[in-house]
Structures are given as structure tokens and as C-alpha cells.
PDB file of N, CA, C and O in Angstrom:
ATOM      1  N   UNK A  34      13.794  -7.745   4.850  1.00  0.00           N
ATOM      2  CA  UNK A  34      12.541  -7.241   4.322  1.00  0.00           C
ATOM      3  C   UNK A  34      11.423  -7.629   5.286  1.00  0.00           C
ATOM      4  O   UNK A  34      11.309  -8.829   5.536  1.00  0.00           O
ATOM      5  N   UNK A  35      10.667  -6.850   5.801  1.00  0.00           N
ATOM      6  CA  UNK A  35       9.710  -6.497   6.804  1.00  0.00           C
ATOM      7  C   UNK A  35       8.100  -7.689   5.775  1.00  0.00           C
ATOM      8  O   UNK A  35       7.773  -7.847   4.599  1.00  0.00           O
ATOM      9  N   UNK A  36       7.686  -8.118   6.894  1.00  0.00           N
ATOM     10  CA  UNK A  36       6.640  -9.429   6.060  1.00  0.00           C
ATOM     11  C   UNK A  36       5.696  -8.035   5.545  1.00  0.00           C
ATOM     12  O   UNK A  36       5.475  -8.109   4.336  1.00  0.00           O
ATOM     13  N   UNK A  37       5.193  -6.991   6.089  1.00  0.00           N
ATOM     14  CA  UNK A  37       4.659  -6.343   4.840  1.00  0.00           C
ATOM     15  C   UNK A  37       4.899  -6.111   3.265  1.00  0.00           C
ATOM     16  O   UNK A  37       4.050  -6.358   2.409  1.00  0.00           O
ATOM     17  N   UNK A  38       6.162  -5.608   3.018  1.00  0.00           N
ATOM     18  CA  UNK A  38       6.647  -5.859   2.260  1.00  0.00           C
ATOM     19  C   UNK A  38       6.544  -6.838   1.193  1.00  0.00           C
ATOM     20  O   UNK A  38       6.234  -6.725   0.007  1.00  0.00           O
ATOM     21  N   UNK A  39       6.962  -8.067   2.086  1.00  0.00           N
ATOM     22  CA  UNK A  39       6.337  -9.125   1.207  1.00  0.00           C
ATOM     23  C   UNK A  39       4.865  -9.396   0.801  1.00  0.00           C
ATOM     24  O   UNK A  39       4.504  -9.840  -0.289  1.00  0.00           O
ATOM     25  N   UNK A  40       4.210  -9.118   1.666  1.00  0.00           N
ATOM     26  CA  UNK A  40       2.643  -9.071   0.931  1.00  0.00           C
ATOM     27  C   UNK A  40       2.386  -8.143   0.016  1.00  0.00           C
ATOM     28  O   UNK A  40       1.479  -8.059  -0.812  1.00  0.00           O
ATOM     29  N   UNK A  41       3.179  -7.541   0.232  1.00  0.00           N
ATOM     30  CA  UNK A  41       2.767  -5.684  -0.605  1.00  0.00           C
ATOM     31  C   UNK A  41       3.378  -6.200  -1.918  1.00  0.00           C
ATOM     32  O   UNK A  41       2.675  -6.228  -2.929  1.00  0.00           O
ATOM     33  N   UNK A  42       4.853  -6.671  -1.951  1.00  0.00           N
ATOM     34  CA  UNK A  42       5.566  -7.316  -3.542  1.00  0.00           C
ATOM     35  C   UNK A  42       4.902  -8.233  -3.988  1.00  0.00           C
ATOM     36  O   UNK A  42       4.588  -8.065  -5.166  1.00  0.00           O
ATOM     37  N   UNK A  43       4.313  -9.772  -3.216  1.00  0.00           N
ATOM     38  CA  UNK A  43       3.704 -10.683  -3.665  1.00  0.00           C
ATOM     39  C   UNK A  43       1.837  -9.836  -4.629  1.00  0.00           C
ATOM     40  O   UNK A  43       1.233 -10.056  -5.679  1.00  0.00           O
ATOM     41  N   UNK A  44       1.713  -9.173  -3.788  1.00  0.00           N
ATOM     42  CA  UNK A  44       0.075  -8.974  -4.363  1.00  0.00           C
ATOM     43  C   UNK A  44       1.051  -8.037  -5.567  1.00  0.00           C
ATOM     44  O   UNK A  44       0.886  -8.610  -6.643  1.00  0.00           O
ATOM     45  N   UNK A  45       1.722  -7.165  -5.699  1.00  0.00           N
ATOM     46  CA  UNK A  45       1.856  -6.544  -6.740  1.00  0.00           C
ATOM     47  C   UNK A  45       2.602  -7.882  -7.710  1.00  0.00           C
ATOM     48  O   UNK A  45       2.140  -7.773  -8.846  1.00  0.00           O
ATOM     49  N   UNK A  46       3.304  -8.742  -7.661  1.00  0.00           N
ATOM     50  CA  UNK A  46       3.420  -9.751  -8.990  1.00  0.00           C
ATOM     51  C   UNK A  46       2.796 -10.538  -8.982  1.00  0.00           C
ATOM     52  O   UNK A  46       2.939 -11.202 -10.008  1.00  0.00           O
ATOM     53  N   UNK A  47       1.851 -11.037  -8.132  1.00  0.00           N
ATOM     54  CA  UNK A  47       0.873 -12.087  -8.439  1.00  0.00           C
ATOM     55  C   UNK A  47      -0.761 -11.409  -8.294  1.00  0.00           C
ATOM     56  O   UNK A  47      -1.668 -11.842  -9.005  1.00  0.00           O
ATOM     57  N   UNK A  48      -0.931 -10.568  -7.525  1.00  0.00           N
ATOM     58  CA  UNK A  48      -2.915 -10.173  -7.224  1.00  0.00           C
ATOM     59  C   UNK A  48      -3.093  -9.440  -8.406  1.00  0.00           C
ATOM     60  O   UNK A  48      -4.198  -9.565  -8.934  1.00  0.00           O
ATOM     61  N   UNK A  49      -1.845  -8.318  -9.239  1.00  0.00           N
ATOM     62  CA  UNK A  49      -2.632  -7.819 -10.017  1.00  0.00           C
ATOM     63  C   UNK A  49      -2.139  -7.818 -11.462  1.00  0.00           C
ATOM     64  O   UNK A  49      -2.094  -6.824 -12.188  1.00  0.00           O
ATOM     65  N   UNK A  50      -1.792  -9.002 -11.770  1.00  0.00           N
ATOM     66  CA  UNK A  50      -0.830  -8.786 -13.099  1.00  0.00           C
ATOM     67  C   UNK A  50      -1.902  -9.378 -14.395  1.00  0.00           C
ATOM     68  O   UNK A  50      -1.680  -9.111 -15.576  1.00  0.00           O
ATOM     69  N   UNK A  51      -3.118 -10.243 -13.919  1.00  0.00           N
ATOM     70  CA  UNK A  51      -4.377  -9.924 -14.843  1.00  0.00           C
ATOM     71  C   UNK A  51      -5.096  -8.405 -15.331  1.00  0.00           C
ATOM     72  O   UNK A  51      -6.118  -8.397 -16.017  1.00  0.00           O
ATOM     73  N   UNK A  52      -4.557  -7.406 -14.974  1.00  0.00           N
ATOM     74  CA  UNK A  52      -5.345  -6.004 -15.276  1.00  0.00           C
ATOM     75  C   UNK A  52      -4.337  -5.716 -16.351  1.00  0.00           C
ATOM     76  O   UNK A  52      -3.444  -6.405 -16.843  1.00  0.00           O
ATOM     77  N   UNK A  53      -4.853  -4.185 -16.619  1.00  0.00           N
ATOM     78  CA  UNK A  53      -4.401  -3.727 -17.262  1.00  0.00           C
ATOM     79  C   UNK A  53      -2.934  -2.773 -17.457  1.00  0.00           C
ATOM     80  O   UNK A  53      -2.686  -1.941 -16.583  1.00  0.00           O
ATOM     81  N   UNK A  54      -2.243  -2.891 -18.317  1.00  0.00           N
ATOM     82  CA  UNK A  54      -0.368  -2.480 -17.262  1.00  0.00           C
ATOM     83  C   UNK A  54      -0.499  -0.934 -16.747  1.00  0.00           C
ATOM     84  O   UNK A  54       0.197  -0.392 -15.888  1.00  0.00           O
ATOM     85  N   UNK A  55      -1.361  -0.481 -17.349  1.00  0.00           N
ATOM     86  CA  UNK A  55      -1.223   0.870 -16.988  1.00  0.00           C
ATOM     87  C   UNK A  55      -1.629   0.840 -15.530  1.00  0.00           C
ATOM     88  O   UNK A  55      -1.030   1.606 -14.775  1.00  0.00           O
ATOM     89  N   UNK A  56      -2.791  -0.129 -14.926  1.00  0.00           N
ATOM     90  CA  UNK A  56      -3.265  -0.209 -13.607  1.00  0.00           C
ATOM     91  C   UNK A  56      -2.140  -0.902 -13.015  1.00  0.00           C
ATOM     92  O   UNK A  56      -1.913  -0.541 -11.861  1.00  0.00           O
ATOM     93  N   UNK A  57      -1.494  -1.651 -13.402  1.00  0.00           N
ATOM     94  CA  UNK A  57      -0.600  -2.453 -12.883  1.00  0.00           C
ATOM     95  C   UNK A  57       0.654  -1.257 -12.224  1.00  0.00           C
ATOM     96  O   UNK A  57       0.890  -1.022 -11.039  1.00  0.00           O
ATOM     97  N   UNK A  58       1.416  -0.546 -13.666  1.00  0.00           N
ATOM     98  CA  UNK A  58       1.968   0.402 -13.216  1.00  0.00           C
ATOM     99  C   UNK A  58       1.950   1.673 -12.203  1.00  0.00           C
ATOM    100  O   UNK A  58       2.912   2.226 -11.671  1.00  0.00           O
ATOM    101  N   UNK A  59       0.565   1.968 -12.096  1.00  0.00           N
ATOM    102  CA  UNK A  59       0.126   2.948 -11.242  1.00  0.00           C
ATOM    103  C   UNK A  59      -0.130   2.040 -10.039  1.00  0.00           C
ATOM    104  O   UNK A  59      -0.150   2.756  -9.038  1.00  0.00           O
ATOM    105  N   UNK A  60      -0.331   0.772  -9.728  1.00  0.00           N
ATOM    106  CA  UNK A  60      -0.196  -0.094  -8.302  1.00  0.00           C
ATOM    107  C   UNK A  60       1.116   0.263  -7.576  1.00  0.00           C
ATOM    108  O   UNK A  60       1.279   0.774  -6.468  1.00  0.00           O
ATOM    109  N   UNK A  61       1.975  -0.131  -8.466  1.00  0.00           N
ATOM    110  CA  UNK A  61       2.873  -0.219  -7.956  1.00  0.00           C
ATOM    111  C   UNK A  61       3.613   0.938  -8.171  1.00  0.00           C
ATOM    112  O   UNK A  61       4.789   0.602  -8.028  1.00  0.00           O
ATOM    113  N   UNK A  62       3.559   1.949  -8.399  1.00  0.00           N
ATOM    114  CA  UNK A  62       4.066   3.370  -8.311  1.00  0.00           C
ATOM    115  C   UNK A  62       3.870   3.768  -6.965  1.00  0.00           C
ATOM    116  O   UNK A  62       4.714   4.014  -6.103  1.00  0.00           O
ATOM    117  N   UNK A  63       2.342   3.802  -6.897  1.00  0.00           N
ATOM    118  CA  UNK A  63       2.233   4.630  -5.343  1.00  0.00           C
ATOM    119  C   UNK A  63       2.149   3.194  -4.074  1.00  0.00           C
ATOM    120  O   UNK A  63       1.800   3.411  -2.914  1.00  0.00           O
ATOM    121  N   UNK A  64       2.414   2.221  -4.422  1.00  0.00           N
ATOM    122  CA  UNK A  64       3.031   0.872  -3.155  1.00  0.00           C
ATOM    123  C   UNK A  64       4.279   1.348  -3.102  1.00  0.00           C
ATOM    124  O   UNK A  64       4.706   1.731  -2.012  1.00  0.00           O
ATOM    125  N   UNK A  65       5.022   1.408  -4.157  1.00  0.00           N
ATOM    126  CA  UNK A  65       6.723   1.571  -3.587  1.00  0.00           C
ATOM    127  C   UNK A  65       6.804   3.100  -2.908  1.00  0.00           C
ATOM    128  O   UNK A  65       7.363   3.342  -1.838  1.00  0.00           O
ATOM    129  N   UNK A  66       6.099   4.118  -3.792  1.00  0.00           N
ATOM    130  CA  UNK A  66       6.646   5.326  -3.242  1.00  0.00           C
ATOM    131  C   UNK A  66       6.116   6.039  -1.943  1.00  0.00           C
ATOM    132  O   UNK A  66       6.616   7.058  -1.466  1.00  0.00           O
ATOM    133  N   UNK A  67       5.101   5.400  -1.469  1.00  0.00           N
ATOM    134  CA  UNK A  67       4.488   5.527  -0.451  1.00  0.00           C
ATOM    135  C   UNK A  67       4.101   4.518   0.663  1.00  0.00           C
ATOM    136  O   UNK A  67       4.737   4.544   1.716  1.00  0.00           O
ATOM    137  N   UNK A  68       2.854   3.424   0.442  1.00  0.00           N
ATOM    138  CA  UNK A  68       2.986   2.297   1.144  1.00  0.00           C
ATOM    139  C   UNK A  68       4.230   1.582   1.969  1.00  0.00           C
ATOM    140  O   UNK A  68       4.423   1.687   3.181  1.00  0.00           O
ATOM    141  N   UNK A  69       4.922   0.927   1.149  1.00  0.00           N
ATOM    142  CA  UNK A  69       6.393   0.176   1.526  1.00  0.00           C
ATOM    143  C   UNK A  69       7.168   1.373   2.440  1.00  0.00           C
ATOM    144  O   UNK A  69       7.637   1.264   3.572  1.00  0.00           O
ATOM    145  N   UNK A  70       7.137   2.564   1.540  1.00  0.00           N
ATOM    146  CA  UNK A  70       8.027   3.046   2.901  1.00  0.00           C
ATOM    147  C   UNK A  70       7.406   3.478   4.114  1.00  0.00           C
ATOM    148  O   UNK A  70       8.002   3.446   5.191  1.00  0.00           O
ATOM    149  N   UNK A  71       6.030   3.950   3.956  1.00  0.00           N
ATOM    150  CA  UNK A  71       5.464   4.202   5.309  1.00  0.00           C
ATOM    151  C   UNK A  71       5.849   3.107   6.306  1.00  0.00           C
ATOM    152  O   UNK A  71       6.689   3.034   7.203  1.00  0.00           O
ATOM    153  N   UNK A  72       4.835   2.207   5.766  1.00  0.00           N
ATOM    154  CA  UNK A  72       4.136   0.934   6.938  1.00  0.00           C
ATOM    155  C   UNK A  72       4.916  -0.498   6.736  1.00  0.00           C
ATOM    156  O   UNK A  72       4.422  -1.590   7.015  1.00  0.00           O
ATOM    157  N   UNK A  73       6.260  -0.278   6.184  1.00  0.00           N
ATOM    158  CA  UNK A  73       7.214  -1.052   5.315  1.00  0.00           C
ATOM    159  C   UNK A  73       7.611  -1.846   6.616  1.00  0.00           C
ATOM    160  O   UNK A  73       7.842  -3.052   6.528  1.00  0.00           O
ATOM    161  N   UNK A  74       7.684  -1.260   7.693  1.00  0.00           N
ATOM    162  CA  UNK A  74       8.293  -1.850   8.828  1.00  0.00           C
ATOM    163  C   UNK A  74       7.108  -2.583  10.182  1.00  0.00           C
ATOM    164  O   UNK A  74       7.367  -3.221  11.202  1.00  0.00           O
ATOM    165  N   UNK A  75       6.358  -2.321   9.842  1.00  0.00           N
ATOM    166  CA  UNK A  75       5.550  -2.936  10.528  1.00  0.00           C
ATOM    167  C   UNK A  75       4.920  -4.314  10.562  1.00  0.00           C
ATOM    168  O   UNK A  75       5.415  -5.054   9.711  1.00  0.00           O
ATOM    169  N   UNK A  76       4.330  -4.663  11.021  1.00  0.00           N
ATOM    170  CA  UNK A  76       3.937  -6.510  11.130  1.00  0.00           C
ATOM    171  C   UNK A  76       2.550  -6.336  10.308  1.00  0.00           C
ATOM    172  O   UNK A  76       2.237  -5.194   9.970  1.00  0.00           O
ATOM    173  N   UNK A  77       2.094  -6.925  10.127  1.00  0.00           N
ATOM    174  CA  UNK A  77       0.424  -6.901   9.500  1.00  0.00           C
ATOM    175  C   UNK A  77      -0.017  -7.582  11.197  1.00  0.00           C
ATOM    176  O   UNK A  77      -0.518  -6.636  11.806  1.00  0.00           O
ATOM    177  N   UNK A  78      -0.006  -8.216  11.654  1.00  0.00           N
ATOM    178  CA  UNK A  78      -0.555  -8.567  12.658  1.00  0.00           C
ATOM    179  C   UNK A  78      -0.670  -7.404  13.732  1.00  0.00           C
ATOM    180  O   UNK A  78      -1.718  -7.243  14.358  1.00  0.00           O
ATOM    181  N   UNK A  79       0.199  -6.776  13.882  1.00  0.00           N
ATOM    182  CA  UNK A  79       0.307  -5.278  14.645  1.00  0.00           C
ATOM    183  C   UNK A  79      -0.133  -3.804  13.968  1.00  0.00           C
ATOM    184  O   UNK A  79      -0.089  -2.725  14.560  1.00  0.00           O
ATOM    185  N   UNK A  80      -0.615  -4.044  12.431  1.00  0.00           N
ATOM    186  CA  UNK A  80      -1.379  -2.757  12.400  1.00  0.00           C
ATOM    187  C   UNK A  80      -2.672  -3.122  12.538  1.00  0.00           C
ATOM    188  O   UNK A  80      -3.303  -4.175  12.445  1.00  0.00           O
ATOM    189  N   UNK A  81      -2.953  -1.782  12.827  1.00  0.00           N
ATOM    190  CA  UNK A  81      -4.177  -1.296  13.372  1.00  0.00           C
ATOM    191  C   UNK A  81      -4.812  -0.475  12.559  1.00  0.00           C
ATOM    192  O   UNK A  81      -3.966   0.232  12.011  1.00  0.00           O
ATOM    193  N   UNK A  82      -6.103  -0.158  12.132  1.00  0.00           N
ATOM    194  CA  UNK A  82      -6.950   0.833  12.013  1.00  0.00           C
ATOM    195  C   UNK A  82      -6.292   1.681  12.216  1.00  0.00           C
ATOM    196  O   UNK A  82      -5.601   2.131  11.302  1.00  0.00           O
ATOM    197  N   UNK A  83      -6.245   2.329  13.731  1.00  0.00           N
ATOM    198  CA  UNK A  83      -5.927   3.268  14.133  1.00  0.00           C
ATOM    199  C   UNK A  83      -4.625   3.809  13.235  1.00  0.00           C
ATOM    200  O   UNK A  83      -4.736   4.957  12.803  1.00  0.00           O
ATOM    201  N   UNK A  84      -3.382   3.065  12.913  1.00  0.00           N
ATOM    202  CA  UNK A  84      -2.325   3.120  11.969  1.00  0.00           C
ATOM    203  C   UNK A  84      -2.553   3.810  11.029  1.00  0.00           C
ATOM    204  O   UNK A  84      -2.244   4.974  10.773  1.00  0.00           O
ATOM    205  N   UNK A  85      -3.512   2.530  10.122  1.00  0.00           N
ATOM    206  CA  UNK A  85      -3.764   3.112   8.559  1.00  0.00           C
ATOM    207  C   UNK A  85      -4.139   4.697   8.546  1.00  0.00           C
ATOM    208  O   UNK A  85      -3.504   5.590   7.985  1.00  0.00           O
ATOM    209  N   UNK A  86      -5.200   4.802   9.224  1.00  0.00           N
ATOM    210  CA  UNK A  86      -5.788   6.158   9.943  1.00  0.00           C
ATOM    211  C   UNK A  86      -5.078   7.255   9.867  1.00  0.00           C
ATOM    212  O   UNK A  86      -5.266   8.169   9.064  1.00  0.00           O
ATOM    213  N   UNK A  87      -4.134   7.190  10.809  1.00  0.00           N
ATOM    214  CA  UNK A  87      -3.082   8.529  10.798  1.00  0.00           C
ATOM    215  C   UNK A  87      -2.137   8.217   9.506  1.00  0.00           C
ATOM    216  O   UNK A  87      -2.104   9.280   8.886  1.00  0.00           O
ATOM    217  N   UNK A  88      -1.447   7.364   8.900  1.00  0.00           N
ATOM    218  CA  UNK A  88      -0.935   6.974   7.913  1.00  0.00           C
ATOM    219  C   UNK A  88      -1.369   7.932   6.836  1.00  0.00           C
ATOM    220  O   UNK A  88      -0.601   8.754   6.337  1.00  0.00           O
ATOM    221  N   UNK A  89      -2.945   7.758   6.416  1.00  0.00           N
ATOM    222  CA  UNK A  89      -3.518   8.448   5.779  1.00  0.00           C
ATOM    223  C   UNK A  89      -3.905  10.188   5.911  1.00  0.00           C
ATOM    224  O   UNK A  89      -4.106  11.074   5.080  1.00  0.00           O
ATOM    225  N   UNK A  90      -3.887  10.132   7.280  1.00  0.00           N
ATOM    226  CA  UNK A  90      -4.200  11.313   6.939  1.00  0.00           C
ATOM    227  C   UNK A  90      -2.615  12.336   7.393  1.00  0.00           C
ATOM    228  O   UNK A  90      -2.665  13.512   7.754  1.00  0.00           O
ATOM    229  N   UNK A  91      -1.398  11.564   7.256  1.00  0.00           N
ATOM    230  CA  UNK A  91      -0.207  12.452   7.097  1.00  0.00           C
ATOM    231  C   UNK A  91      -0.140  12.520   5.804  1.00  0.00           C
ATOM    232  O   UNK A  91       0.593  13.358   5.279  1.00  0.00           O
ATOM    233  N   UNK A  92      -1.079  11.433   4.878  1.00  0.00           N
ATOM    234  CA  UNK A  92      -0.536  11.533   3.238  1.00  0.00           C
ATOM    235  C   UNK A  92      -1.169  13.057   2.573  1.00  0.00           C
ATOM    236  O   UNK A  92      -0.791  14.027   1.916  1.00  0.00           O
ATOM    237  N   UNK A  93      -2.189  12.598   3.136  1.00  0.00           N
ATOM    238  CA  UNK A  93      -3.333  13.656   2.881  1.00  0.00           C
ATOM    239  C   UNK A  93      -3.197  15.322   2.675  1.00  0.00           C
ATOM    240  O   UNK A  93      -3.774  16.129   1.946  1.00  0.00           O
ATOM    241  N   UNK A  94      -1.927  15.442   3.893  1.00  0.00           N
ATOM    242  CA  UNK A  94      -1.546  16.707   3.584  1.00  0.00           C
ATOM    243  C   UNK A  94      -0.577  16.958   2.651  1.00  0.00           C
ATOM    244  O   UNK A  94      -0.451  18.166   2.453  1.00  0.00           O
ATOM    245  N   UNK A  95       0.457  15.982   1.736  1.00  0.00           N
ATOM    246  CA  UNK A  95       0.549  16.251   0.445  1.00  0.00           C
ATOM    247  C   UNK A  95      -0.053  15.894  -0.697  1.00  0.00           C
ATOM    248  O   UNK A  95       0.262  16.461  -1.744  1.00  0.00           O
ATOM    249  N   UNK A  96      -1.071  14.835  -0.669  1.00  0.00           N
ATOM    250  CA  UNK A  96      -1.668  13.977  -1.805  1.00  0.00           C
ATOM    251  C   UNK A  96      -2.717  14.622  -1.979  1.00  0.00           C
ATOM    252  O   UNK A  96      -2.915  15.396  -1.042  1.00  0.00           O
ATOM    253  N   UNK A  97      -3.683  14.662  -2.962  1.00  0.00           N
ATOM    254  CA  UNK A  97      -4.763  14.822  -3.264  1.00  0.00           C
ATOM    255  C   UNK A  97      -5.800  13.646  -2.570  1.00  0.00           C
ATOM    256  O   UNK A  97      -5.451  12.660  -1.921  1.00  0.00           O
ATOM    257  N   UNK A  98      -7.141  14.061  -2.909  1.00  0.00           N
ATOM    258  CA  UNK A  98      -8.454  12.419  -2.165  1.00  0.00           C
ATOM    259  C   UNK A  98      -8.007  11.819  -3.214  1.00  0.00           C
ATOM    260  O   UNK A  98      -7.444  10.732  -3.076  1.00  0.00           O
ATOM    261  N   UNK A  99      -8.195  12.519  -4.750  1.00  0.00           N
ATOM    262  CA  UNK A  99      -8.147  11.410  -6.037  1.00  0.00           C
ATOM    263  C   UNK A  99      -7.362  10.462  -6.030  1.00  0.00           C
ATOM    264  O   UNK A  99      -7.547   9.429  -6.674  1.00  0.00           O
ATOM    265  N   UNK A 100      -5.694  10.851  -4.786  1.00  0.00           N
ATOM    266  CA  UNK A 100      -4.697   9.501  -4.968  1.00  0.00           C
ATOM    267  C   UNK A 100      -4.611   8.879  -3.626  1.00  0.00           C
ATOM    268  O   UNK A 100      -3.838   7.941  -3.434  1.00  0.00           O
ATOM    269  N   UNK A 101      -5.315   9.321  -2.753  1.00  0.00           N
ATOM    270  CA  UNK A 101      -4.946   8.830  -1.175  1.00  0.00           C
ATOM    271  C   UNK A 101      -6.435   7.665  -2.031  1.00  0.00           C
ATOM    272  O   UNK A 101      -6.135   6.473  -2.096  1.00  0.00           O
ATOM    273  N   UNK A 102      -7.242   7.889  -2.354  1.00  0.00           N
ATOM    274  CA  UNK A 102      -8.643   6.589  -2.649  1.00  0.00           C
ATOM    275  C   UNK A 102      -7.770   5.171  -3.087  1.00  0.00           C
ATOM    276  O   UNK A 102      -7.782   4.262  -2.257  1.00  0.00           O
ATOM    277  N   UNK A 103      -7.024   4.962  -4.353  1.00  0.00           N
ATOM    278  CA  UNK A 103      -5.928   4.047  -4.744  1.00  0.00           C
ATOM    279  C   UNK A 103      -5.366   3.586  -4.345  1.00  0.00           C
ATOM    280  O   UNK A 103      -5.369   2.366  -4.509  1.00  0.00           O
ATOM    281  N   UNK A 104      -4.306   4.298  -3.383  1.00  0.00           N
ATOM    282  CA  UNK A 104      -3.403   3.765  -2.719  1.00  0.00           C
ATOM    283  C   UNK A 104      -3.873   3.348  -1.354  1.00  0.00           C
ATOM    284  O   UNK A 104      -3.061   2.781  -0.623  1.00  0.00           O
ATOM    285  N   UNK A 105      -5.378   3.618  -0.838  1.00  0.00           N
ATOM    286  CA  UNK A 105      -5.801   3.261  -0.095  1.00  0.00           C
ATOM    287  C   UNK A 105      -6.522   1.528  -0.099  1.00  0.00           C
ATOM    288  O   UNK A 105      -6.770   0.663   0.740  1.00  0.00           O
ATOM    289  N   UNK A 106      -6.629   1.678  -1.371  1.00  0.00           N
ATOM    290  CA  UNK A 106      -6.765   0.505  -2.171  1.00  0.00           C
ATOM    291  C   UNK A 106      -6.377  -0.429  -2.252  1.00  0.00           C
ATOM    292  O   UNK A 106      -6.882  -1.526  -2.014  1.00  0.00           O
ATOM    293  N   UNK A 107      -4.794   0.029  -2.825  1.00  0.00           N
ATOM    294  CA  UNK A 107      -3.575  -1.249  -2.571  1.00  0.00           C
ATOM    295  C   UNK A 107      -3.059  -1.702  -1.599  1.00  0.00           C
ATOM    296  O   UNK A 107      -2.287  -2.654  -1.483  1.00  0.00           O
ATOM    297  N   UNK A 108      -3.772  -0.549  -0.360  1.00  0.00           N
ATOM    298  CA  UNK A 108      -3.447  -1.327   1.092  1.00  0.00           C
ATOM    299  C   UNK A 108      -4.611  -2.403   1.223  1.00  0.00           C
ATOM    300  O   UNK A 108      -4.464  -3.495   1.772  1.00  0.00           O
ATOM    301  N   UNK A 109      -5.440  -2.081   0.816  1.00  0.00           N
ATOM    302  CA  UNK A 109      -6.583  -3.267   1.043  1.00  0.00           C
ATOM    303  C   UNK A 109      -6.729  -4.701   0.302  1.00  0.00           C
ATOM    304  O   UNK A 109      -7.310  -5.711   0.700  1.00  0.00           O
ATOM    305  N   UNK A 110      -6.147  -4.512  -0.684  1.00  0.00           N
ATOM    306  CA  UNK A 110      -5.985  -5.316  -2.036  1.00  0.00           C
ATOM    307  C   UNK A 110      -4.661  -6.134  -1.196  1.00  0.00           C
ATOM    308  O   UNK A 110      -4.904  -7.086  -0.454  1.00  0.00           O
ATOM    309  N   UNK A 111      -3.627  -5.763  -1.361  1.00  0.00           N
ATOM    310  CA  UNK A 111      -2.109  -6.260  -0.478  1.00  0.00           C
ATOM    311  C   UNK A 111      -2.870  -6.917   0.663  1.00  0.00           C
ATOM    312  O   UNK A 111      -3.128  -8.094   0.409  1.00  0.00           O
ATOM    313  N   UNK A 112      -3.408  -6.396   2.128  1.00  0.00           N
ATOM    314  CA  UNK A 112      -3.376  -7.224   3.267  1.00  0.00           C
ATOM    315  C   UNK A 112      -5.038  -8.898   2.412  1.00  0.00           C
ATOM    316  O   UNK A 112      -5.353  -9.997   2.868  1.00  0.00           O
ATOM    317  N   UNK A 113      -5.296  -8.492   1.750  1.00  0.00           N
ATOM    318  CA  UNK A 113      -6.311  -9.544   1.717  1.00  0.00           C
ATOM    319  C   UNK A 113      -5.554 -10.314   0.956  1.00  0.00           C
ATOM    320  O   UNK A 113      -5.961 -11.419   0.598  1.00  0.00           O
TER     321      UNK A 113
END
């Protein structure tokens, strides 16, 4: 398991399990089905801006803004 990963699992059972489950559930819906597998393999020390960047905007051409904003989220929420 790639150390993203682990930040991405740790913040989803420990950063957000004070909210509400429905937020909880929708965290971790679009972390596993998207996040983890994108950028699943990469270092946190080796992404880049530039990464997230194109990351996002390959999502973009199937996702809506309403769900690329969230999951843009839980990337930010996860690396902090």
C-alpha cells in the first residue's frame, strides 16, 4: 500500500468520523472510487500541483464541478 493511501485511509477513520455518516459515507465513496485509485501510487512528497491539476481535470470530463469541488476536498483534508 502506497503511503498515500495510507493518509487517504487514516484521514478517512480518524479526520472525519466526528461528522455526520452521511458526510462520512460520501468521503469515502469518492476517496476509494476515485482518489486512491488515481494518485494511489504516488508519494505525497512527489505530487505536485501540477499532478492534482491534470488529475482533475481528466475527472472533469466525466464528473460534474458539483463532485470534482468534494473530492477535491478530500484531497486537501487527507494530505493535511
Amino acid at each position: 500500500m502506497a503511503p498515500e493511501q495510507y493518509a487517504v485511509h487514516d484521514w478517512l477513520a480518524f479526520g472525519i468520523n466526528s461528522r455526520d455518516p452521511a458526510t462520512v459515507e460520501t468521503c469515502t465513496y469518492l476517496c476509494r472510487s476515485h482518489l486512491i485509485h488515481a494518485l494511489g501510487r504516488r508519494r505525497l512528497r512527489d505530487l505536485t500541483a501540477k499532478d492534482v491539476d491534470r488529475w482533475l481535470a481528466a475527472e472533469a470530463v466525466t464528473l460534474s464541478t458539483r463532485t470534482l469541488q468534494p473530492l477535491h476536498s478530500c484531497l486537501n483534508r487527507a494530505v493535511k
